[in-house]
CSV table of C-alpha atoms and ligand atoms in Angstrom, one decimal:
chain,number,residue,atom,x,y,z
A,242,UNK,CA,78.1,44.9,-114.9
A,243,UNK,CA,76.9,48.5,-114.7
A,244,UNK,CA,73.5,50.0,-113.9
A,245,UNK,CA,72.6,53.5,-115.0
A,246,UNK,CA,71.2,55.3,-112.0
A,247,UNK,CA,71.4,58.8,-113.4
A,248,UNK,CA,68.5,60.9,-112.1
A,249,UNK,CA,67.0,57.8,-110.4
A,250,UNK,CA,64.6,58.6,-107.5
A,251,UNK,CA,65.0,57.0,-104.1
A,252,UNK,CA,63.3,53.6,-103.9
A,253,UNK,CA,60.2,53.4,-101.8
A,254,UNK,CA,60.8,51.2,-98.8
A,255,UNK,CA,58.9,48.0,-98.5
A,256,UNK,CA,57.8,48.1,-94.8
A,257,UNK,CA,56.9,44.6,-93.6
A,258,UNK,CA,53.5,44.7,-92.1
A,259,UNK,CA,53.1,44.3,-88.4
A,260,UNK,CA,52.0,40.8,-87.4
A,261,UNK,CA,50.9,39.2,-84.1
A,262,UNK,CA,51.9,35.6,-83.4
A,263,UNK,CA,49.4,34.4,-80.9
A,264,UNK,CA,50.4,32.4,-77.7
A,265,UNK,CA,48.3,29.5,-78.9
A,266,UNK,CA,50.4,29.1,-82.0
A,267,UNK,CA,53.7,29.4,-80.1
A,268,UNK,CA,52.4,26.8,-77.6
A,269,UNK,CA,51.6,24.4,-80.5
A,270,UNK,CA,55.1,24.7,-81.7
A,271,UNK,CA,56.5,24.0,-78.3
A,272,UNK,CA,54.3,20.9,-78.0
A,273,UNK,CA,55.5,19.8,-81.5
A,274,UNK,CA,59.1,20.3,-80.6
A,275,UNK,CA,58.7,18.2,-77.4
A,276,UNK,CA,57.3,15.4,-79.6
A,277,UNK,CA,59.9,15.3,-82.4
A,278,UNK,CA,62.8,12.9,-82.1
A,279,UNK,CA,65.8,14.8,-80.6
A,280,UNK,CA,68.1,15.7,-83.5
A,281,UNK,CA,71.8,14.8,-83.2
A,282,UNK,CA,72.9,18.3,-82.3
A,283,UNK,CA,70.2,18.5,-79.6
A,284,UNK,CA,68.5,21.5,-81.0
A,285,UNK,CA,64.7,21.3,-81.0
A,286,UNK,CA,63.9,24.6,-82.6
A,287,UNK,CA,61.3,26.5,-84.7
A,288,UNK,CA,62.1,29.8,-86.4
A,289,UNK,CA,59.2,32.3,-86.3
A,290,UNK,CA,59.3,33.6,-89.9
A,291,UNK,CA,57.5,36.7,-91.1
A,292,UNK,CA,55.3,36.1,-94.2
A,293,UNK,CA,57.5,38.6,-96.2
A,294,UNK,CA,60.8,36.9,-95.3
A,295,UNK,CA,62.8,35.3,-98.0
A,296,UNK,CA,66.1,33.3,-98.0
A,297,UNK,CA,68.7,33.9,-96.9
A,298,UNK,CA,67.8,35.0,-93.4
A,299,UNK,CA,64.1,34.1,-92.8
A,300,UNK,CA,63.7,36.6,-90.1
A,301,UNK,CA,60.8,38.0,-88.1
A,302,UNK,CA,62.1,41.4,-89.2
A,303,UNK,CA,64.4,41.9,-92.2
A,304,UNK,CA,67.5,41.8,-90.0
A,305,UNK,CA,66.3,39.9,-86.9
A,306,UNK,CA,65.3,36.3,-86.3
A,307,UNK,CA,63.3,34.8,-83.5
A,308,UNK,CA,63.6,31.2,-82.6
A,309,UNK,CA,61.6,29.0,-80.2
A,310,UNK,CA,64.0,26.5,-78.5
A,311,UNK,CA,63.1,23.5,-76.4
A,312,UNK,CA,65.2,21.1,-74.4
A,313,UNK,CA,63.7,18.1,-72.6
A,314,UNK,CA,64.9,17.1,-69.2
A,315,UNK,CA,68.4,15.6,-69.4
A,316,UNK,CA,69.0,16.8,-72.9
A,317,UNK,CA,72.0,19.0,-73.9
A,318,UNK,CA,73.0,20.7,-77.2
A,319,UNK,CA,76.2,20.6,-79.1
A,320,UNK,CA,78.3,23.7,-78.7
A,321,UNK,CA,78.0,26.6,-81.2
A,322,UNK,CA,80.4,29.5,-82.0
A,323,UNK,CA,79.1,32.1,-84.4
A,324,UNK,CA,79.6,35.7,-85.2
A,325,UNK,CA,75.9,36.6,-84.7
A,326,UNK,CA,74.9,37.7,-81.2
A,327,UNK,CA,71.8,36.8,-79.2
A,328,UNK,CA,69.4,37.9,-76.6
A,329,UNK,CA,67.4,35.1,-75.0
A,330,UNK,CA,64.5,34.8,-72.6
A,331,UNK,CA,63.4,31.8,-70.7
A,332,UNK,CA,59.6,31.2,-71.2
A,333,UNK,CA,59.3,28.1,-69.0
A,334,UNK,CA,61.3,25.4,-67.2
A,335,UNK,CA,64.9,25.9,-66.1
A,336,UNK,CA,68.3,25.1,-67.6
A,337,UNK,CA,71.9,26.0,-67.7
A,338,UNK,CA,73.6,28.0,-70.5
A,339,UNK,CA,77.4,27.6,-70.7
A,340,UNK,CA,79.0,30.5,-72.4
A,341,UNK,CA,82.8,30.5,-72.8
A,342,UNK,CA,82.9,28.1,-69.8
A,343,UNK,CA,80.7,30.2,-67.5
A,344,UNK,CA,77.5,28.5,-66.4
A,345,UNK,CA,74.3,30.5,-65.9
A,346,UNK,CA,71.1,29.0,-64.6
A,347,UNK,CA,68.0,30.6,-66.1
A,348,UNK,CA,64.4,30.3,-65.0
A,349,UNK,CA,61.1,31.9,-66.1
A,350,UNK,CA,61.5,35.4,-67.7
A,351,UNK,CA,65.2,35.6,-67.0
A,352,UNK,CA,67.0,37.3,-69.9
A,353,UNK,CA,70.6,36.9,-71.0
A,354,UNK,CA,72.9,37.7,-73.9
A,355,UNK,CA,75.3,35.5,-75.9
A,356,UNK,CA,78.1,37.6,-77.3
A,357,UNK,CA,79.5,37.0,-80.7
A,358,UNK,CA,82.1,34.1,-81.0
A,359,UNK,CA,81.5,32.8,-77.5
A,360,UNK,CA,81.3,29.0,-77.4
A,361,UNK,CA,77.9,28.3,-76.0
A,362,UNK,CA,75.7,25.3,-75.3
A,363,UNK,CA,72.6,24.4,-73.3
A,364,UNK,CA,71.7,21.7,-70.8
A,365,UNK,CA,68.3,21.0,-69.2
A,366,UNK,CA,69.1,19.6,-65.7
A,367,UNK,CA,65.5,20.3,-64.6
A,368,UNK,CA,62.4,18.2,-64.5
A,369,UNK,CA,60.3,19.9,-67.2
A,370,UNK,CA,60.9,21.1,-70.7
A,371,UNK,CA,63.1,24.2,-70.9
A,372,UNK,CA,61.7,26.7,-73.4
A,373,UNK,CA,63.4,29.8,-74.5
A,374,UNK,CA,63.1,32.5,-77.2
A,375,UNK,CA,66.3,33.6,-78.9
A,376,UNK,CA,66.7,36.8,-80.9
A,377,UNK,CA,69.7,37.2,-83.2
A,378,UNK,CA,71.1,39.3,-86.0
A,379,UNK,CA,71.8,36.2,-88.2
A,380,UNK,CA,69.4,37.3,-91.0
A,381,UNK,CA,71.5,40.5,-91.5
A,382,UNK,CA,74.8,38.5,-91.5
A,383,UNK,CA,73.2,35.9,-93.9
A,384,UNK,CA,72.3,38.6,-96.3
A,385,UNK,CA,75.8,40.0,-96.1
A,386,UNK,CA,77.0,36.4,-96.7
A,387,UNK,CA,79.3,36.6,-93.7
A,388,UNK,CA,77.5,34.5,-91.1
A,389,UNK,CA,80.2,32.3,-89.6
A,390,UNK,CA,78.8,29.3,-87.6
A,391,UNK,CA,80.7,26.3,-86.2
A,392,UNK,CA,78.9,23.5,-84.4
A,393,UNK,CA,80.8,20.8,-82.5
A,394,UNK,CA,80.8,18.6,-79.4
A,395,UNK,CA,82.8,19.8,-76.4
A,396,UNK,CA,84.3,23.1,-75.6
A,397,UNK,CA,87.0,23.6,-78.2
A,398,UNK,CA,86.1,24.7,-81.8
A,399,UNK,CA,87.7,22.4,-84.3
A,400,UNK,CA,89.1,25.4,-86.2
A,401,UNK,CA,91.1,26.4,-83.0
A,402,UNK,CA,92.9,23.0,-82.7
A,403,UNK,CA,96.6,23.2,-83.5
A,404,UNK,CA,96.5,27.0,-83.9
A,405,UNK,CA,99.1,29.3,-82.2
A,406,UNK,CA,97.5,31.2,-79.4
A,407,UNK,CA,98.5,34.9,-79.2
A,408,UNK,CA,100.2,35.8,-75.9
A,409,UNK,CA,98.3,38.3,-73.8
A,410,UNK,CA,100.2,41.6,-74.3
A,411,UNK,CA,102.5,42.4,-71.4
A,412,UNK,CA,101.7,45.8,-69.7
A,413,UNK,CA,104.8,47.6,-71.0
A,414,UNK,CA,104.9,46.0,-74.4
A,415,UNK,CA,104.9,48.4,-77.3
A,416,UNK,CA,102.1,47.5,-79.8
A,417,UNK,CA,103.0,47.6,-83.5
A,418,UNK,CA,100.4,50.2,-84.0
A,419,UNK,CA,102.2,52.5,-81.7
A,420,UNK,CA,105.1,52.5,-84.2
A,421,UNK,CA,102.7,53.4,-87.1
A,422,UNK,CA,101.7,56.8,-88.3
A,423,UNK,CA,99.0,58.5,-86.2
A,424,UNK,CA,98.6,62.1,-87.3
A,425,UNK,CA,95.9,64.7,-87.7
A,426,UNK,CA,96.4,66.3,-91.1
A,427,UNK,CA,93.6,69.0,-91.2
A,428,UNK,CA,92.6,71.4,-88.5
A,429,UNK,CA,89.0,70.2,-88.9
A,430,UNK,CA,89.9,66.7,-87.6
A,431,UNK,CA,90.9,64.4,-90.5
A,432,UNK,CA,93.6,61.9,-89.5
A,433,UNK,CA,95.9,59.4,-91.0
A,434,UNK,CA,96.6,56.1,-89.2
A,435,UNK,CA,98.9,53.2,-90.2
A,436,UNK,CA,97.7,49.7,-91.1
A,437,UNK,CA,98.3,48.3,-87.6
A,438,UNK,CA,95.4,50.5,-86.2
A,439,UNK,CA,93.0,48.4,-88.3
A,440,UNK,CA,94.1,45.0,-87.0
A,441,UNK,CA,94.7,45.8,-83.3
A,442,UNK,CA,91.6,47.5,-82.1
A,443,UNK,CA,91.2,48.5,-78.5
A,444,UNK,CA,89.2,45.8,-76.7
A,445,UNK,CA,86.1,46.3,-74.7
A,446,UNK,CA,85.3,43.0,-73.0
A,447,UNK,CA,82.0,41.5,-74.3
A,448,UNK,CA,80.6,39.5,-71.4
A,449,UNK,CA,77.7,37.1,-71.2
A,450,UNK,CA,75.4,38.8,-68.7
A,451,UNK,CA,72.2,37.6,-67.0
A,452,UNK,CA,69.3,39.7,-65.9
A,453,UNK,CA,67.3,37.5,-63.4
A,454,UNK,CA,63.6,38.2,-63.5
A,455,UNK,CA,63.4,38.5,-59.7
A,456,UNK,CA,65.8,41.4,-59.7
A,457,UNK,CA,64.2,43.2,-62.7
A,458,UNK,CA,60.7,42.7,-61.2
A,459,UNK,CA,61.7,44.4,-58.0
A,460,UNK,CA,62.3,47.6,-59.9
A,461,UNK,CA,59.2,47.6,-62.1
A,462,UNK,CA,56.8,49.2,-59.7
A,463,UNK,CA,58.9,52.4,-59.8
A,464,UNK,CA,58.1,52.9,-63.5
A,465,UNK,CA,54.5,51.6,-63.3
A,466,UNK,CA,53.8,54.0,-60.5
A,467,UNK,CA,54.9,57.2,-62.3
A,468,UNK,CA,51.8,59.4,-62.4
A,469,UNK,CA,49.5,59.5,-65.3
A,470,UNK,CA,50.6,62.1,-67.9
A,471,UNK,CA,54.2,60.9,-68.1
A,472,UNK,CA,55.0,60.8,-71.7
A,473,UNK,CA,58.1,58.5,-71.7
A,474,UNK,CA,58.0,54.7,-71.8
A,475,UNK,CA,57.6,52.8,-68.5
A,476,UNK,CA,60.5,50.4,-68.9
A,477,UNK,CA,64.1,49.6,-68.1
A,478,UNK,CA,66.9,48.8,-70.6
A,479,UNK,CA,68.7,45.6,-69.7
A,480,UNK,CA,72.0,47.4,-70.2
A,481,UNK,CA,75.3,45.8,-71.1
A,482,UNK,CA,78.1,48.3,-70.4
A,483,UNK,CA,80.2,46.9,-73.3
A,484,UNK,CA,77.7,48.7,-75.6
A,485,UNK,CA,78.6,52.1,-74.0
A,486,UNK,CA,76.7,55.1,-75.4
A,487,UNK,CA,74.8,52.8,-77.7
A,488,UNK,CA,72.7,51.6,-74.8
A,489,UNK,CA,72.4,48.0,-75.8
A,490,UNK,CA,72.0,44.5,-74.3
A,491,UNK,CA,74.1,43.2,-77.1
A,492,UNK,CA,76.0,45.2,-79.7
A,493,UNK,CA,73.0,44.6,-82.0
A,494,UNK,CA,70.0,44.9,-79.7
A,495,UNK,CA,68.5,46.5,-76.7
A,496,UNK,CA,66.2,44.5,-74.6
A,497,UNK,CA,63.7,46.3,-72.4
A,498,UNK,CA,61.2,45.1,-69.8
A,499,UNK,CA,58.2,47.4,-69.3
A,500,UNK,CA,55.4,47.7,-66.7
A,501,UNK,CA,52.5,49.8,-67.8
A,502,UNK,CA,49.5,50.4,-65.6
A,503,UNK,CA,46.0,49.7,-67.0
A,504,UNK,CA,44.7,52.0,-69.7
A,505,UNK,CA,48.2,53.4,-70.4
A,506,UNK,CA,48.3,55.1,-73.8
A,507,UNK,CA,51.3,56.1,-75.8
A,508,UNK,CA,51.2,58.9,-78.4
A,509,UNK,CA,52.5,57.7,-81.8
A,510,UNK,CA,56.2,57.7,-82.6
A,511,UNK,CA,58.5,56.1,-85.1
A,512,UNK,CA,62.1,54.9,-85.4
A,513,UNK,CA,64.2,53.2,-88.0
A,514,UNK,CA,65.0,50.4,-85.6
A,515,UNK,CA,62.7,47.4,-85.9
A,516,UNK,CA,60.9,46.5,-82.7
A,517,UNK,CA,59.3,43.3,-81.5
A,518,UNK,CA,57.3,42.9,-78.3
A,519,UNK,CA,56.8,39.6,-76.4
A,520,UNK,CA,54.0,40.2,-73.9
A,521,UNK,CA,54.7,38.7,-70.4
A,522,UNK,CA,51.4,39.8,-68.9
A,523,UNK,CA,48.3,41.9,-69.6
A,524,UNK,CA,46.6,42.6,-72.8
A,525,UNK,CA,45.9,45.6,-75.1
A,526,UNK,CA,46.4,46.8,-78.6
A,527,UNK,CA,48.8,48.6,-80.8
A,528,UNK,CA,48.3,50.9,-83.7
A,529,UNK,CA,50.9,50.4,-86.4
A,530,UNK,CA,50.4,52.6,-89.4
A,531,UNK,CA,46.7,52.3,-90.2
A,532,UNK,CA,46.3,48.9,-88.6
A,533,UNK,CA,45.0,48.1,-85.1
A,534,UNK,CA,46.5,44.8,-83.6
A,535,UNK,CA,45.1,43.2,-80.5
A,536,UNK,CA,47.5,41.2,-78.3
A,537,UNK,CA,47.7,39.4,-74.9
A,538,UNK,CA,50.2,37.7,-72.6
A,539,UNK,CA,52.3,35.2,-74.5
A,540,UNK,CA,51.9,36.8,-77.9
A,541,UNK,CA,54.8,38.0,-80.0
A,542,UNK,CA,54.3,41.0,-82.3
A,543,UNK,CA,56.4,42.7,-84.8
A,544,UNK,CA,55.3,45.9,-83.2
A,545,UNK,CA,57.2,48.5,-85.2
A,546,UNK,CA,58.5,47.5,-88.6
A,547,UNK,CA,61.3,50.0,-89.2
A,548,UNK,CA,59.9,53.6,-89.5
A,549,UNK,CA,56.2,52.7,-89.2
A,550,UNK,CA,54.3,55.1,-87.0
A,551,UNK,CA,53.1,53.2,-83.9
A,552,UNK,CA,51.6,53.4,-80.4
A,553,UNK,CA,50.9,50.8,-77.8
A,554,UNK,CA,47.9,50.8,-75.4
A,555,UNK,CA,47.4,48.6,-72.4
A,556,UNK,CA,43.9,47.2,-71.5
A,557,UNK,CA,42.5,46.9,-68.0
A,558,UNK,CA,45.5,45.1,-66.5
A,559,UNK,CA,49.1,45.9,-65.7
A,560,UNK,CA,51.0,45.0,-68.9
A,561,UNK,CA,54.6,44.0,-69.3
A,562,UNK,CA,56.6,43.3,-72.4
A,563,UNK,CA,60.1,42.3,-73.5
A,564,UNK,CA,60.9,44.6,-76.4
A,565,UNK,CA,63.9,43.9,-78.7
A,566,UNK,CA,65.1,46.6,-81.1
A,567,UNK,CA,68.2,46.8,-83.3
A,568,UNK,CA,69.0,50.2,-81.8
A,569,UNK,CA,72.7,49.9,-80.9
A,570,UNK,CA,73.4,48.4,-84.4
A,571,UNK,CA,71.7,51.4,-86.0
A,572,UNK,CA,73.5,53.9,-83.8
A,573,UNK,CA,76.8,52.3,-84.9
A,574,UNK,CA,75.7,52.8,-88.6
A,575,UNK,CA,74.5,56.3,-87.9
A,576,UNK,CA,71.2,55.2,-89.3
A,577,UNK,CA,69.0,55.5,-86.2
A,578,UNK,CA,66.5,58.2,-87.1
A,579,UNK,CA,63.7,58.8,-84.5
A,580,UNK,CA,60.6,60.9,-84.2
A,581,UNK,CA,59.3,60.8,-80.7
A,582,UNK,CA,56.3,63.0,-81.3
A,583,UNK,CA,54.7,63.9,-84.6
A,584,UNK,CA,55.1,67.7,-84.0
A,585,UNK,CA,58.8,67.3,-83.4
A,586,UNK,CA,61.6,66.9,-86.0
A,587,UNK,CA,63.2,63.7,-87.2
A,588,UNK,CA,66.5,63.3,-85.3
A,589,UNK,CA,69.6,61.2,-85.9
A,590,UNK,CA,70.1,59.8,-82.4
A,591,UNK,CA,73.7,59.6,-81.4
A,592,UNK,CA,74.7,62.3,-83.9
A,593,UNK,CA,72.2,65.0,-82.8
A,594,UNK,CA,70.9,65.9,-79.3
A,595,UNK,CA,67.9,63.6,-78.5
A,596,UNK,CA,64.4,64.0,-77.1
A,597,UNK,CA,63.3,64.9,-73.6
A,598,UNK,CA,60.4,63.4,-71.7
A,599,UNK,CA,58.4,65.2,-69.1
A,600,UNK,CA,59.9,63.1,-66.3
A,601,UNK,CA,61.0,66.2,-64.4
A,602,UNK,CA,57.3,67.0,-63.6
A,603,UNK,CA,56.9,63.7,-61.8
A,604,UNK,CA,60.1,63.5,-59.8
A,605,UNK,CA,59.4,64.0,-56.1
A,606,UNK,CA,62.1,65.5,-53.9
B,179,FE2,FE1,58.5,52.4,-80.6
């Protein structure tokens, strides 16, 4: 099949409108999940689906899904191994996540990541329902028709049973790729590498990490208290060093926790990364394109459909949000375009020098 695209103009992008999912609706879903019979795999879960979403994927943004998960006391899930990755936040209750054999206890507003292909499961050993929100890149992988998911009981994926395990390379062992061609062929920097370079990539360990709320909260006053007039964002990235210069929490997403004083106003900006905010405390409004959206603690908002101009404004209380954006993914694709202020150029972050804030004016010696 062929399609004539001679002289065709670029397609206008269909920006999904910003939507607010109110706390009350999320709470109703949590109550419903508590009441349904426990499914065999232990997963009481509701996907929060954007009205524009279609199969496959059913995301809250085109490439990102958000799922409400509930486990009642004493319940545990089957194990999962999948090539999507996740950021999760505990909304209430407590429980234990086991990720490649390592157990992490999570309580309210703790955030953690689940790396791709880590065997993971959940257990509620507490006394109240354990509720968490999970964000993943599954919709993107579903649309690429490459989402690999195995679900099973126990810690060993059935597909691993009976397979030969590769020995860990000895320190001095010569790798096959070291025997293959590795040569720069132009002065500008074009190289040739042999096949083995494709199948034996240098490894950066991708760990399951945990950001306890108590430790994050300790640091929040330091951003909230920066004087009025600061034109950056009052937040911390929950940084996973495996993402290196792409400044992520997983290889797909950054997660940030903010703390904005009352009546804090952003000037509009835009980025090709999609952003969603879950408000932990406070209330306020966002301007997204020509729309104004009101929100409060416990609401989830698709706050920046990719490339929509937007700004966020806190009301008369301190406001905190968990923000998830597919920023590291887009840096890897060299697609992360960003315009921090309307009078500044559009920059390709990671390939061009980025923006400056006016933080220097507020640093005290
Ligand atoms: Fe933004």
